[in-house]
Amino acid sequence: MVKILLRAQQPQKEEPAAAHPLSAVNGAANGVSQLSLNPKASDFAAPGANGAADGAENGAPPARLRPAVPANGTATAATSYGDYRLAVGDLMDRLCLGGADAEGAAVEIALMVMGASATTGMETYGFAAQLRAAAEDMGNAGAREGALLAYRALAENVGRGAEPFLVPQLPLVLERLSDKVAQVRTAAEGCLDAVVTGLNPHCAPLVLTLLLDGMAKDRAWQTKEGALKALKRLAGSAQAAVTAALPDIVPVGSECLVDAREQVKKQAWATMTACFRLQGNRDIQPCEQYMLSCIARPAEVGEAVSKLSATTFVQSVEAPALAIMVPLLIRGLRHGETPIKRKTAIIIANMSKLVNNPADATVFLPRLLPGLKILAEEVADPECRQVAAMAHSTLLRIETEAEEVQSTASKFKLEPAAALALVRDCVQEAAKGKAELGAAGTILEHCARLAAYYVAQRDFTLAHWQGALVPYLESVCAYEEAEEAAMSACEKAKTLGATGTEEEDLQDDVEGATLANCEFSLAYGGKILLNNARLVLKRGRRYGLCGANGVGKSTLMRAIAANKVDGFPPPDQVRTVYVEHDIQATLEELGVVAYIKADPLLNHLPESEIEAALTSVGFTDELKSRLITNLSGGWKMKLALARAMLLQADILLLDEPTNHLDTTNVAWLVQYLNTQPNITAMVVSHDSTFLDNVCTDIYHYENRRLRRYKGNLSEFVKVKPEAKSYYELAAATLKFNFPEPPPLDGVTSRQKSILNMKKVTFTYPGAAKAALVDVTCHVRLDSRVAVLGRNGAGKSTLIKILTGELKAGAGQVTRHPNMRVAYVAQHAFHHIEEHLDISPARYILRRYCGGEDREESEKVHRKMEGEEWEKVRDQIWMIDGQPRQLGVILGRRKKKRSYEYEIQWKGLTSICFNRWITREELVERGFEKLINEVDGKQAAQQKVGEQTRPLTMVAIEEFCRDFGLEPEFSMHSNIRGLSGGQKVKLVLAAAMWQNPHMLIMDEPTNYLDREALGALAEACNAYQGGVVVISHHQEFIGAVCSEVWHVADGQLSHSTMAEYTATHQQELKDLEAEDAKQKAADAAGH
């Protein structure tokens, strides 16, 4: 009827009719196809309208394209007749004839749908059902061809509005690519190309599933080839979707690469090349072609593995990169040559450490684990077995993590009925109940499938939801209503997808504005730390973050500071400042004020304001003038706090803020935090007293979630008694086992002094005042010494002189020649900062591979600089009346209470010329460092039965267990991926490797959790060597130490722990009384 009406009311003048787009329809009706199957949008714009182009330029959504309406009211006349059935029937009849008339009918169908809407045209007019029936009519080739032409016309002219009707027909279109009739095959090719070319990228995941099914083994070769061509086109137009689908694409595409048909193989190579380029990992990008080639040509596997084994893995490895690597790795594990198998195992071991999200590896683990297990158990090469076992262990851990993620992810599934109800309700809500949805079933179902996909992916990015739903929903409601419906669906889906019953804590019982309310997951180094955890922060609250070492407390803080936590408010909404005391090495040479001005957010501040902030945290003029490198750890922390104050933070992230702070400064920090009503603080600390005095709430890591407990640490322990180790070191269940020190020559009692300082004075270069003056002390095997004093008093300086890190300016430092010292520095990480990209076991192996401790050999009491050596080596010795110069020291022997050293003279290599010279004479002539070097080597080579352990990976693994470092971390993780507490355990284990006689620790309690602190205290008490420790942790030193060295103003005083405690408590009482008196005076004055 529409066609007849249009023809009847056609203007009599030929020129206007020829110029009007709809005149082409009349031509088609008369058997002449005059309208292109791909007309321009402008051909269908209403006369005088700006059309889609203007809207696009202004950033507005493009208007739906509609056929132009003649001025004489043709469309109105057609509508008034209301009988569209005759028109539809007539068009379908012509469509089934095939040929040119079918092309014209296909375009008319598209125009008719455009003139109404996709819903009306396809559902109400019945085109959807009739076209499907025609495409399935195996007895009528013309009908099949015509239906495919109509699908193509709809894709090219109606566009995305037609996609909900076209996408479900793709399996049929793919099937028609292998039709017996050539015209049908050609029409199917054109149809598939048109649908994929104009496809909404957000709809691509639905189409990819259908294309992969079309590439299956049992499909006809023409169907496979067509699906591969369509996939290649999507690799260019919907890159994100294709990248995400690579784990599914690669196995199916690999089969096509070895297909019997040359056409399929050729197209598969082109398509897979395009897909491989989307994997996104820069490290393996140069090997993409090798990995692809070896799938088609197995003989190239060895070369491909060798190329990949030369790759340094730096970037995190995600599912797309794994997808293209796994086929090669499987073939490498099955290779006939052992070296290739070994290289493959090494690749897997290295790669797996960079899998940040174990869920990415879920698809591939079942394919790799069996081959690795066989390799670890059956291959003849022991090194290859060891590497394979290591890789297998790492993958098993990732599998465990992935299973937990999968179990949680299974809760987030939107069933089809729920998804459909969600979309329908959101549309009606946005349209105020006025949307006519009776005939919109297909469109709503299409949107529901997309909504379910995004829920399954846990993707609630608003732009993605709007891009996926709005182009289709605007067929059933206004554009603005479609946008609102998509936004509403996105928000509601966040909770609709969860089937768990766990009640969320939104802190409704807490006053104050909500600064953050987010649900997120956090992974690091292949380990899931938090999985769909919720974090809520209220203004003015102070949250303690508690959990064992390695659960991810500091990692969470760094992720928040780097704006990498999903849903956490960005910096332009909430100012979040991360406070840590470890200052970057690149900034260490700056002055105090210059360091603060180096922050881009603070460089505009006048120096007077910066200095005022520094003064408020206790900086004197002298401290302000120092370089950062000359500040103690406590002052570095206060500097970081001053910077945070100037940044006017809404949220302070405090990572071990009491590290290096003395008791006075800890009290100051407590008072500062408790008097800031507008600042929210999140604190990680192992100082239980500090947490008790500061926290209003405790967030505890439980089953990879964050659970809030109201109140401070004491209240938390009442609710959760198993956490009492936060208070009582003795309650710790973790155990450290220190090795026994070997006997020392001449030392028959543990009360005998083995390390002495006598009248030592030390001044730092350029300093006006000496750091230490006339200091005398000694250490025994039974010593348990706490070195105490205010920040900057000189405690660390004293320790460094004892250990040989610094050389005394005046006075004497003597030690037993065979004594070995284990030293853990104040900034413990400096021991390992150059080894972050190797495992802890490799670090210990590298440190002791020469038979002695490399760190010890670099200390100033052994290292003789060039100028210093030149000064003493030219000395003339008169031996047997002949002048001689010292060449090398060959050995050492005991002589009464001292030692003699065998000297080989310069130019005289015969042993008959060698002489034994006493230690005292060599020291007097300036060769003390040289004999210290010999003593160190002799001490390192000392053998004491079972106490000497082999330097092997197995021995290192067992030794690290004694310090609470499990093989997962000691053998299979890089040091960079360890937590702060795990790094301290590593440093401690490495220092104790050679069974030292003395353990000297500078602030060892930093980063250690309560379990580890208890284990360390117990191990120190059981240790048969001496212990010297600097710590502000009163509970720890009270549990370990019996003697106190108190450093103040460069002077050292000695006392027992009982005497010091009594004096200290009295001082605190006096300070409290003075403070109370001052407050009373202030109140009276006010």
XYZ file of C-alpha atoms in Angstrom, residues 93-671:
579
model
C 7.258 -11.245 -2.921
C 9.638 -9.095 -4.932
C 12.491 -9.879 -2.543
C 12.126 -13.606 -3.128
C 12.433 -13.198 -6.893
C 16.151 -12.472 -6.612
C 18.169 -10.335 -9.000
C 17.861 -6.571 -9.468
C 14.274 -6.390 -8.274
C 15.293 -8.112 -5.023
C 17.952 -5.458 -4.474
C 15.364 -2.725 -4.916
C 12.954 -4.465 -2.547
C 15.745 -4.852 0.036
C 16.359 -1.104 -0.022
C 12.634 -0.365 0.212
C 12.422 -2.581 3.295
C 15.274 -0.639 4.854
C 13.566 2.647 3.995
C 10.285 1.444 5.425
C 11.989 0.431 8.697
C 13.823 3.762 8.811
C 10.551 5.612 8.241
C 9.001 3.996 11.273
C 11.546 2.678 13.792
C 13.532 -0.497 14.171
C 10.987 -1.852 16.629
C 7.950 -1.015 14.519
C 9.543 -1.974 11.228
C 10.970 -5.315 12.313
C 8.469 -6.430 14.949
C 5.137 -4.782 14.102
C 5.516 -4.992 10.326
C 6.764 -8.557 10.731
C 9.942 -8.213 8.674
C 12.035 -10.012 11.356
C 10.071 -13.267 11.167
C 9.529 -13.190 7.412
C 13.165 -12.498 6.571
C 14.250 -15.303 8.858
C 11.839 -17.687 7.140
C 13.096 -16.631 3.711
C 16.762 -17.082 4.730
C 15.983 -20.625 5.930
C 13.999 -21.614 2.801
C 16.280 -24.231 1.264
C 13.842 -24.743 -1.584
C 14.062 -21.171 -2.852
C 17.513 -19.772 -3.620
C 15.963 -16.427 -4.567
C 14.350 -16.153 -1.140
C 17.652 -16.898 0.595
C 19.479 -14.352 -1.541
C 16.778 -11.714 -1.035
C 16.746 -12.140 2.739
C 20.513 -11.699 2.873
C 20.239 -8.597 0.659
C 17.637 -7.193 3.045
C 19.847 -7.872 6.049
C 22.651 -6.036 4.290
C 20.435 -3.084 3.431
C 19.257 -2.876 7.038
C 22.842 -2.935 8.327
C 23.991 -0.248 5.880
C 20.999 2.088 6.180
C 19.254 1.526 9.509
C 22.596 0.969 11.249
C 22.852 0.149 14.935
C 19.133 0.277 15.475
C 18.890 -2.897 13.430
C 21.714 -4.754 15.243
C 19.447 -6.426 17.854
C 17.648 -8.108 14.931
C 20.721 -8.778 12.792
C 23.191 -10.177 15.341
C 21.056 -13.248 16.172
C 20.924 -14.027 12.425
C 24.733 -14.197 12.046
C 24.951 -17.988 12.522
C 22.522 -18.352 9.603
C 24.482 -15.820 7.540
C 27.708 -17.738 8.232
C 25.998 -20.946 7.178
C 24.888 -19.370 3.881
C 28.546 -18.645 3.033
C 28.753 -22.311 2.015
C 25.440 -22.333 0.101
C 25.389 -24.292 -3.151
C 24.128 -21.275 -5.095
C 26.788 -18.712 -5.950
C 24.419 -15.718 -5.742
C 23.443 -16.708 -2.182
C 27.104 -17.030 -1.157
C 27.840 -13.591 -2.619
C 24.879 -12.080 -0.794
C 25.977 -13.720 2.453
C 29.489 -12.263 2.110
C 28.090 -8.791 1.535
C 25.679 -9.150 4.442
C 28.363 -10.328 6.917
C 30.725 -7.558 5.859
C 28.012 -4.899 6.254
C 27.001 -6.083 9.721
C 30.580 -6.271 11.024
C 31.694 -3.009 9.394
C 29.085 -0.865 11.105
C 28.939 -2.861 14.342
C 28.812 -1.050 17.666
C 32.183 -1.935 19.326
C 30.358 -2.508 22.620
C 28.313 -5.229 20.918
C 31.422 -6.988 19.606
C 31.680 -9.547 22.475
C 28.323 -11.035 21.418
C 29.385 -11.218 17.776
C 32.811 -12.712 18.597
C 31.152 -15.701 20.237
C 29.193 -16.372 17.032
C 32.258 -15.950 14.814
C 34.295 -18.394 16.901
C 31.498 -20.906 16.525
C 31.697 -20.346 12.766
C 35.431 -21.191 12.869
C 34.870 -24.580 14.550
C 36.345 -27.742 13.052
C 33.048 -29.127 11.775
C 32.106 -25.996 9.797
C 32.387 -25.745 6.013
C 35.593 -24.172 4.806
C 33.747 -21.188 3.288
C 32.111 -20.528 6.657
C 35.495 -20.660 8.422
C 37.052 -18.333 5.873
C 34.189 -15.828 6.171
C 34.262 -15.888 9.973
C 38.024 -15.295 9.910
C 37.585 -12.322 7.581
C 34.951 -10.846 9.883
C 37.210 -11.396 12.900
C 40.061 -9.586 11.168
C 37.779 -6.616 10.511
C 36.748 -6.540 14.189
C 40.412 -6.602 15.174
C 40.572 -3.169 13.610
C 37.218 -1.722 14.665
C 36.668 -3.321 18.107
C 40.186 -3.782 19.423
C 39.314 -3.827 23.126
C 36.769 -6.624 22.669
C 39.102 -8.706 20.502
C 41.961 -8.248 22.973
C 39.780 -9.412 25.853
C 38.651 -12.424 23.814
C 42.160 -13.570 22.802
C 42.107 -16.504 25.277
C 39.110 -17.853 23.334
C 40.312 -16.782 19.890
C 43.791 -18.323 19.931
C 42.812 -22.007 20.384
C 40.161 -21.830 17.641
C 42.359 -19.764 15.340
C 45.255 -22.183 15.863
C 43.131 -24.999 14.435
C 42.397 -22.878 11.378
C 46.114 -22.291 10.827
C 46.550 -26.004 10.154
C 43.276 -26.494 8.274
C 43.276 -28.773 5.228
C 42.010 -25.968 2.973
C 44.651 -23.529 1.771
C 42.088 -20.685 1.656
C 41.344 -21.121 5.358
C 45.035 -21.306 6.307
C 45.855 -18.180 4.338
C 43.013 -16.182 5.882
C 43.783 -17.577 9.355
C 47.368 -16.332 9.087
C 46.225 -12.803 8.189
C 43.538 -12.769 10.888
C 45.710 -14.199 13.680
C 48.508 -11.765 12.818
C 46.081 -8.896 13.319
C 44.824 -10.409 16.597
C 48.308 -11.155 17.989
C 49.227 -7.509 17.550
C 46.565 -6.596 20.107
C 48.053 -8.617 23.013
C 49.431 -5.435 24.582
C 52.648 -6.667 26.242
C 55.698 -4.758 25.049
C 58.131 -7.393 26.341
C 56.927 -10.146 24.008
C 55.961 -7.909 21.090
C 59.181 -8.710 19.128
C 58.355 -12.436 19.390
C 54.751 -12.297 18.169
C 55.505 -13.581 14.673
C 57.646 -16.441 16.013
C 54.864 -17.516 18.368
C 52.344 -17.438 15.526
C 54.608 -19.213 13.079
C 55.362 -22.118 15.394
C 51.649 -22.944 15.605
C 51.526 -23.602 11.869
C 55.073 -24.969 11.637
C 56.034 -27.101 14.698
C 59.623 -27.421 13.475
C 60.133 -23.763 14.441
C 59.236 -24.298 18.121
C 62.864 -24.524 19.241
C 63.806 -21.253 17.568
C 60.709 -19.512 18.934
C 61.444 -20.697 22.497
C 65.025 -19.480 22.207
C 63.846 -16.078 21.035
C 61.346 -15.829 23.867
C 63.861 -17.030 26.475
C 65.990 -13.989 25.686
C 63.091 -11.752 26.695
C 63.309 -9.777 29.925
C 59.860 -9.743 31.507
C 59.130 -6.372 33.094
C 55.533 -5.508 32.244
C 52.775 -7.376 34.071
C 51.523 -10.414 32.153
C 47.774 -10.415 31.507
C 45.356 -12.811 29.833
C 45.876 -11.576 26.222
C 49.647 -12.015 26.426
C 49.241 -15.415 28.067
C 46.855 -16.439 25.301
C 49.413 -16.042 22.531
C 52.273 -17.529 24.572
C 50.612 -20.700 25.833
C 50.524 -22.604 22.487
C 54.274 -22.120 22.179
C 54.898 -23.052 25.819
C 52.871 -26.264 25.518
C 54.863 -27.262 22.451
C 58.107 -26.284 24.222
C 57.332 -28.588 27.165
C 56.769 -31.448 24.702
C 59.884 -30.719 22.634
C 62.352 -33.516 22.082
C 65.413 -31.551 23.240
C 66.031 -31.069 26.978
C 67.570 -27.564 26.601
C 64.354 -26.363 24.928
C 62.261 -27.915 27.701
C 64.444 -26.210 30.298
C 64.162 -22.836 28.565
C 60.383 -23.253 28.407
C 60.224 -23.962 32.139
C 62.348 -20.871 32.845
C 60.038 -18.743 30.684
C 57.015 -20.015 32.595
C 58.729 -19.388 35.949
C 59.708 -15.824 35.028
C 56.419 -15.018 33.346
C 54.232 -16.369 36.143
C 55.810 -14.027 38.685
C 54.401 -11.099 36.728
C 50.821 -12.371 36.627
C 49.221 -9.722 38.831
C 45.696 -11.101 38.543
C 45.539 -14.886 38.959
C 42.128 -14.892 37.269
C 43.942 -14.073 34.007
C 45.675 -17.447 34.175
C 42.590 -19.541 34.927
C 42.058 -20.721 31.338
C 45.696 -21.677 30.812
C 46.682 -23.438 34.049
C 45.091 -26.807 33.183
C 47.027 -26.769 29.908
C 50.446 -25.991 31.438
C 50.446 -27.788 34.811
C 50.455 -31.404 33.485
C 53.441 -30.756 31.212
C 55.392 -29.037 33.984
C 54.667 -31.866 36.414
C 55.959 -34.455 33.961
C 59.055 -32.341 33.358
C 59.700 -31.933 37.104
C 59.448 -35.685 37.715
C 60.760 -37.441 34.634
C 63.392 -35.417 32.763
C 66.970 -36.612 33.284
C 68.615 -33.188 33.728
C 68.475 -32.290 37.474
C 68.675 -28.547 36.822
C 65.794 -28.797 34.367
C 63.792 -30.708 36.982
C 64.516 -28.034 39.576
C 63.421 -25.203 37.286
C 60.279 -27.101 36.275
C 59.445 -27.826 39.914
C 59.830 -24.149 40.766
C 57.551 -23.113 37.899
C 55.050 -25.836 38.822
C 54.966 -24.623 42.430
C 54.331 -21.044 41.327
C 51.505 -22.076 39.008
C 49.894 -24.173 41.748
C 49.858 -21.120 43.995
C 48.323 -19.031 41.223
C 45.749 -21.784 40.673
C 44.747 -21.636 44.337
C 44.376 -17.875 44.123
C 42.437 -18.153 40.871
C 40.002 -20.693 42.308
C 39.103 -18.281 45.069
C 38.611 -15.475 42.576
C 36.442 -17.715 40.422
C 34.324 -18.767 43.386
C 33.717 -15.129 44.200
C 33.141 -14.197 40.552
C 30.492 -16.896 40.257
C 28.390 -14.892 42.697
C 28.312 -12.024 40.234
C 26.137 -13.407 37.497
C 23.054 -11.733 36.092
C 20.599 -14.364 34.911
C 18.804 -13.641 31.586
C 15.422 -13.073 33.224
C 16.944 -10.734 35.842
C 18.883 -8.857 33.175
C 15.766 -8.391 31.056
C 13.773 -7.175 34.052
C 16.570 -4.760 34.959
C 16.663 -3.171 31.490
C 12.864 -3.033 31.174
C 12.429 -1.423 34.606
C 15.165 1.158 33.992
C 13.618 2.187 30.648
C 10.165 2.600 32.156
C 11.605 4.517 35.086
C 13.507 6.879 32.781
C 10.453 7.351 30.521
C 8.163 7.931 33.510
C 6.188 4.823 32.565
C 5.304 6.122 29.111
C 7.541 3.856 27.022
C 5.683 1.485 24.711
C 7.615 -1.761 25.162
C 5.092 -4.270 23.876
C 6.855 -4.797 20.537
C 10.387 -4.068 21.836
C 11.167 -7.575 23.062
C 14.090 -8.220 20.711
C 15.785 -4.913 21.519
C 15.337 -5.359 25.262
C 16.694 -8.906 25.109
C 19.717 -7.683 23.159
C 20.377 -5.010 25.798
C 19.878 -7.577 28.551
C 22.563 -9.817 27.023
C 24.989 -6.885 26.963
C 24.130 -5.961 30.566
C 24.732 -9.551 31.698
C 28.101 -9.527 29.893
C 29.298 -6.389 31.670
C 28.135 -7.703 35.056
C 30.058 -10.939 34.471
C 33.152 -8.862 33.632
C 32.602 -6.732 36.758
C 32.802 -3.722 34.465
C 30.647 -0.873 35.759
C 32.238 1.911 33.749
C 29.373 4.253 32.917
C 30.739 5.114 29.465
C 30.781 1.411 28.558
C 27.202 0.862 29.680
C 25.943 3.904 27.821
C 27.867 2.957 24.690
C 26.387 -0.543 24.858
C 22.758 0.301 25.598
C 21.887 3.802 24.360
C 22.158 3.113 20.574
C 19.484 0.432 20.937
C 17.263 1.897 23.641
C 16.772 5.124 21.697
C 14.633 3.029 19.344
C 12.071 2.666 22.124
C 12.434 5.982 23.984
C 14.012 9.428 23.667
C 17.790 9.727 23.568
C 17.964 11.479 26.956
C 15.748 8.791 28.468
C 17.959 6.091 26.979
C 21.009 7.693 28.579
C 19.273 7.863 31.949
C 18.136 4.251 31.656
C 21.700 3.076 30.896
C 23.047 5.022 33.876
C 20.398 3.561 36.165
C 21.050 0.018 34.900
C 24.786 0.420 35.548
C 24.228 1.529 39.147
C 21.620 -1.109 39.941
C 23.652 -3.911 38.351
C 26.419 -3.409 40.901
C 24.177 -4.929 43.566
C 21.867 -7.065 41.406
C 24.781 -9.174 40.215
C 25.845 -10.158 43.725
C 24.154 -13.210 45.159
C 26.103 -13.218 48.427
C 24.325 -12.351 51.655
C 27.203 -10.653 53.477
C 26.017 -7.393 54.957
C 28.036 -4.356 53.938
C 29.299 -1.959 56.586
C 28.596 1.571 55.347
C 29.298 3.079 58.814
C 25.844 4.557 59.152
C 26.477 4.618 62.896
C 29.366 7.059 62.448
C 29.009 10.829 62.168
C 30.836 12.781 59.512
C 30.825 13.065 55.753
C 31.734 9.990 53.712
C 35.016 10.703 51.923
C 35.336 7.314 50.235
C 33.039 4.368 49.633
C 34.447 1.868 47.173
C 34.455 -1.833 46.355
C 37.615 -3.135 44.724
C 40.080 -5.978 44.312
C 43.829 -5.738 44.763
C 46.517 -8.099 43.496
C 50.294 -7.947 43.459
C 52.954 -10.329 42.183
C 50.485 -13.062 41.250
C 48.839 -12.977 44.676
C 45.300 -11.781 45.375
C 45.484 -9.473 48.389
C 41.898 -8.208 48.510
C 38.950 -9.572 46.564
C 35.835 -7.423 46.181
C 36.602 -5.676 49.462
C 34.698 -2.601 50.583
C 36.415 0.412 52.126
C 34.453 3.264 53.682
C 36.250 6.303 55.144
C 34.472 9.017 57.138
C 35.840 12.495 57.774
C 37.630 12.889 61.091
C 37.997 9.147 61.789
C 41.329 7.422 62.367
C 41.481 3.878 60.994
C 44.096 1.330 61.976
C 44.864 -1.161 59.204
C 45.791 -4.495 60.791
C 46.898 -7.812 59.401
C 49.891 -10.117 59.148
C 53.003 -9.325 57.131
C 52.362 -9.843 53.424
C 48.579 -9.366 53.394
C 48.988 -6.092 51.491
C 48.616 -3.206 53.947
C 51.320 -0.981 52.452
C 50.380 -2.124 48.939
C 46.826 -0.910 49.528
C 48.083 2.470 50.705
C 50.362 2.869 47.711
C 47.547 1.861 45.366
C 45.265 4.493 46.931
C 48.005 7.125 46.677
C 48.588 6.228 43.006
C 44.825 6.490 42.300
C 44.684 2.811 41.303
C 41.861 1.679 43.575
C 38.567 1.351 41.721
C 35.967 3.758 43.031
C 38.278 5.698 45.353
C 37.712 9.441 44.859
C 40.272 11.132 42.574
C 42.667 13.846 43.865
C 40.524 16.687 42.505
C 37.706 15.566 44.826
C 39.579 14.365 47.914
C 43.211 15.275 48.694
C 44.971 12.069 49.779
C 48.604 12.178 50.972
C 50.797 9.120 51.523
C 53.331 9.654 54.318
C 56.370 7.368 54.402
C 59.751 7.922 55.961
C 61.810 6.397 53.131
C 62.707 9.381 50.951
C 63.704 8.735 47.336
C 67.445 8.542 46.788
C 67.213 11.230 44.089
C 65.985 13.710 46.725
C 68.438 12.793 49.501
C 70.925 15.506 48.537
C 68.349 18.306 48.768
C 68.038 20.615 51.704
C 65.028 20.333 53.996
C 63.170 23.353 52.561
C 64.177 22.478 48.986
C 62.726 18.987 49.443
C 59.301 20.394 50.258
C 59.460 22.908 47.406
C 60.318 20.046 45.041
C 56.691 18.902 45.367
C 54.775 20.376 42.362
C 51.805 21.145 44.607
C 53.934 23.128 47.066
C 56.493 24.940 44.933
C 54.363 28.108 44.972
C 54.516 28.462 48.754
C 56.773 31.128 50.266
C 59.693 29.787 52.253
C 58.399 31.508 55.379
C 55.279 29.322 55.348
C 57.334 26.193 54.800
C 59.702 27.080 57.629
C 56.752 27.756 59.936
C 55.415 24.257 59.223
C 58.838 22.760 59.891
C 59.075 24.669 63.169
C 55.674 23.342 64.222
C 56.979 19.756 64.040
C 60.145 20.595 65.971
C 62.750 21.570 63.358
C 65.371 23.995 64.695
C 67.214 26.449 62.449
C 70.220 24.133 62.471
C 68.107 21.139 61.342
C 66.452 23.226 58.618
C 69.865 23.957 57.144
C 70.834 20.273 56.850
C 70.725 18.075 53.792
C 68.192 15.256 53.997
C 70.978 12.687 53.858
C 72.249 14.057 57.185
C 68.901 13.670 58.964
C 68.157 10.740 61.228
C 65.262 8.414 60.432
C 63.055 10.145 62.999
C 63.576 13.591 61.512
C 62.922 12.259 58.019
C 59.536 11.039 59.231
C 58.751 14.416 60.784
C 59.782 16.090 57.524
C 57.298 13.889 55.644
C 54.592 14.843 58.150
C 55.347 18.558 57.711
C 54.966 18.148 53.952
C 51.601 16.417 54.450
C 50.413 19.281 56.682
C 51.277 21.821 53.984
C 49.351 19.782 51.401
C 46.224 20.218 53.561
C 45.257 16.594 53.182
C 41.717 15.299 53.587
C 43.056 11.777 54.062
C 46.461 10.933 55.553
C 47.895 7.506 54.721
C 50.488 6.821 57.425
C 52.752 3.833 56.787
C 54.610 2.927 59.989
C 54.699 6.573 61.175
C 56.376 5.746 64.506
C 59.364 4.085 62.828
C 62.505 5.894 64.030
C 60.492 8.261 66.296
C 61.532 8.480 69.937
C 58.897 8.463 72.686
C 58.655 12.260 72.797
C 57.973 12.538 69.092
C 55.497 9.640 69.165
C 53.571 11.543 71.853
C 53.632 14.635 69.648
C 52.270 12.655 66.670
C 49.465 11.178 68.792
C 48.427 14.644 69.928
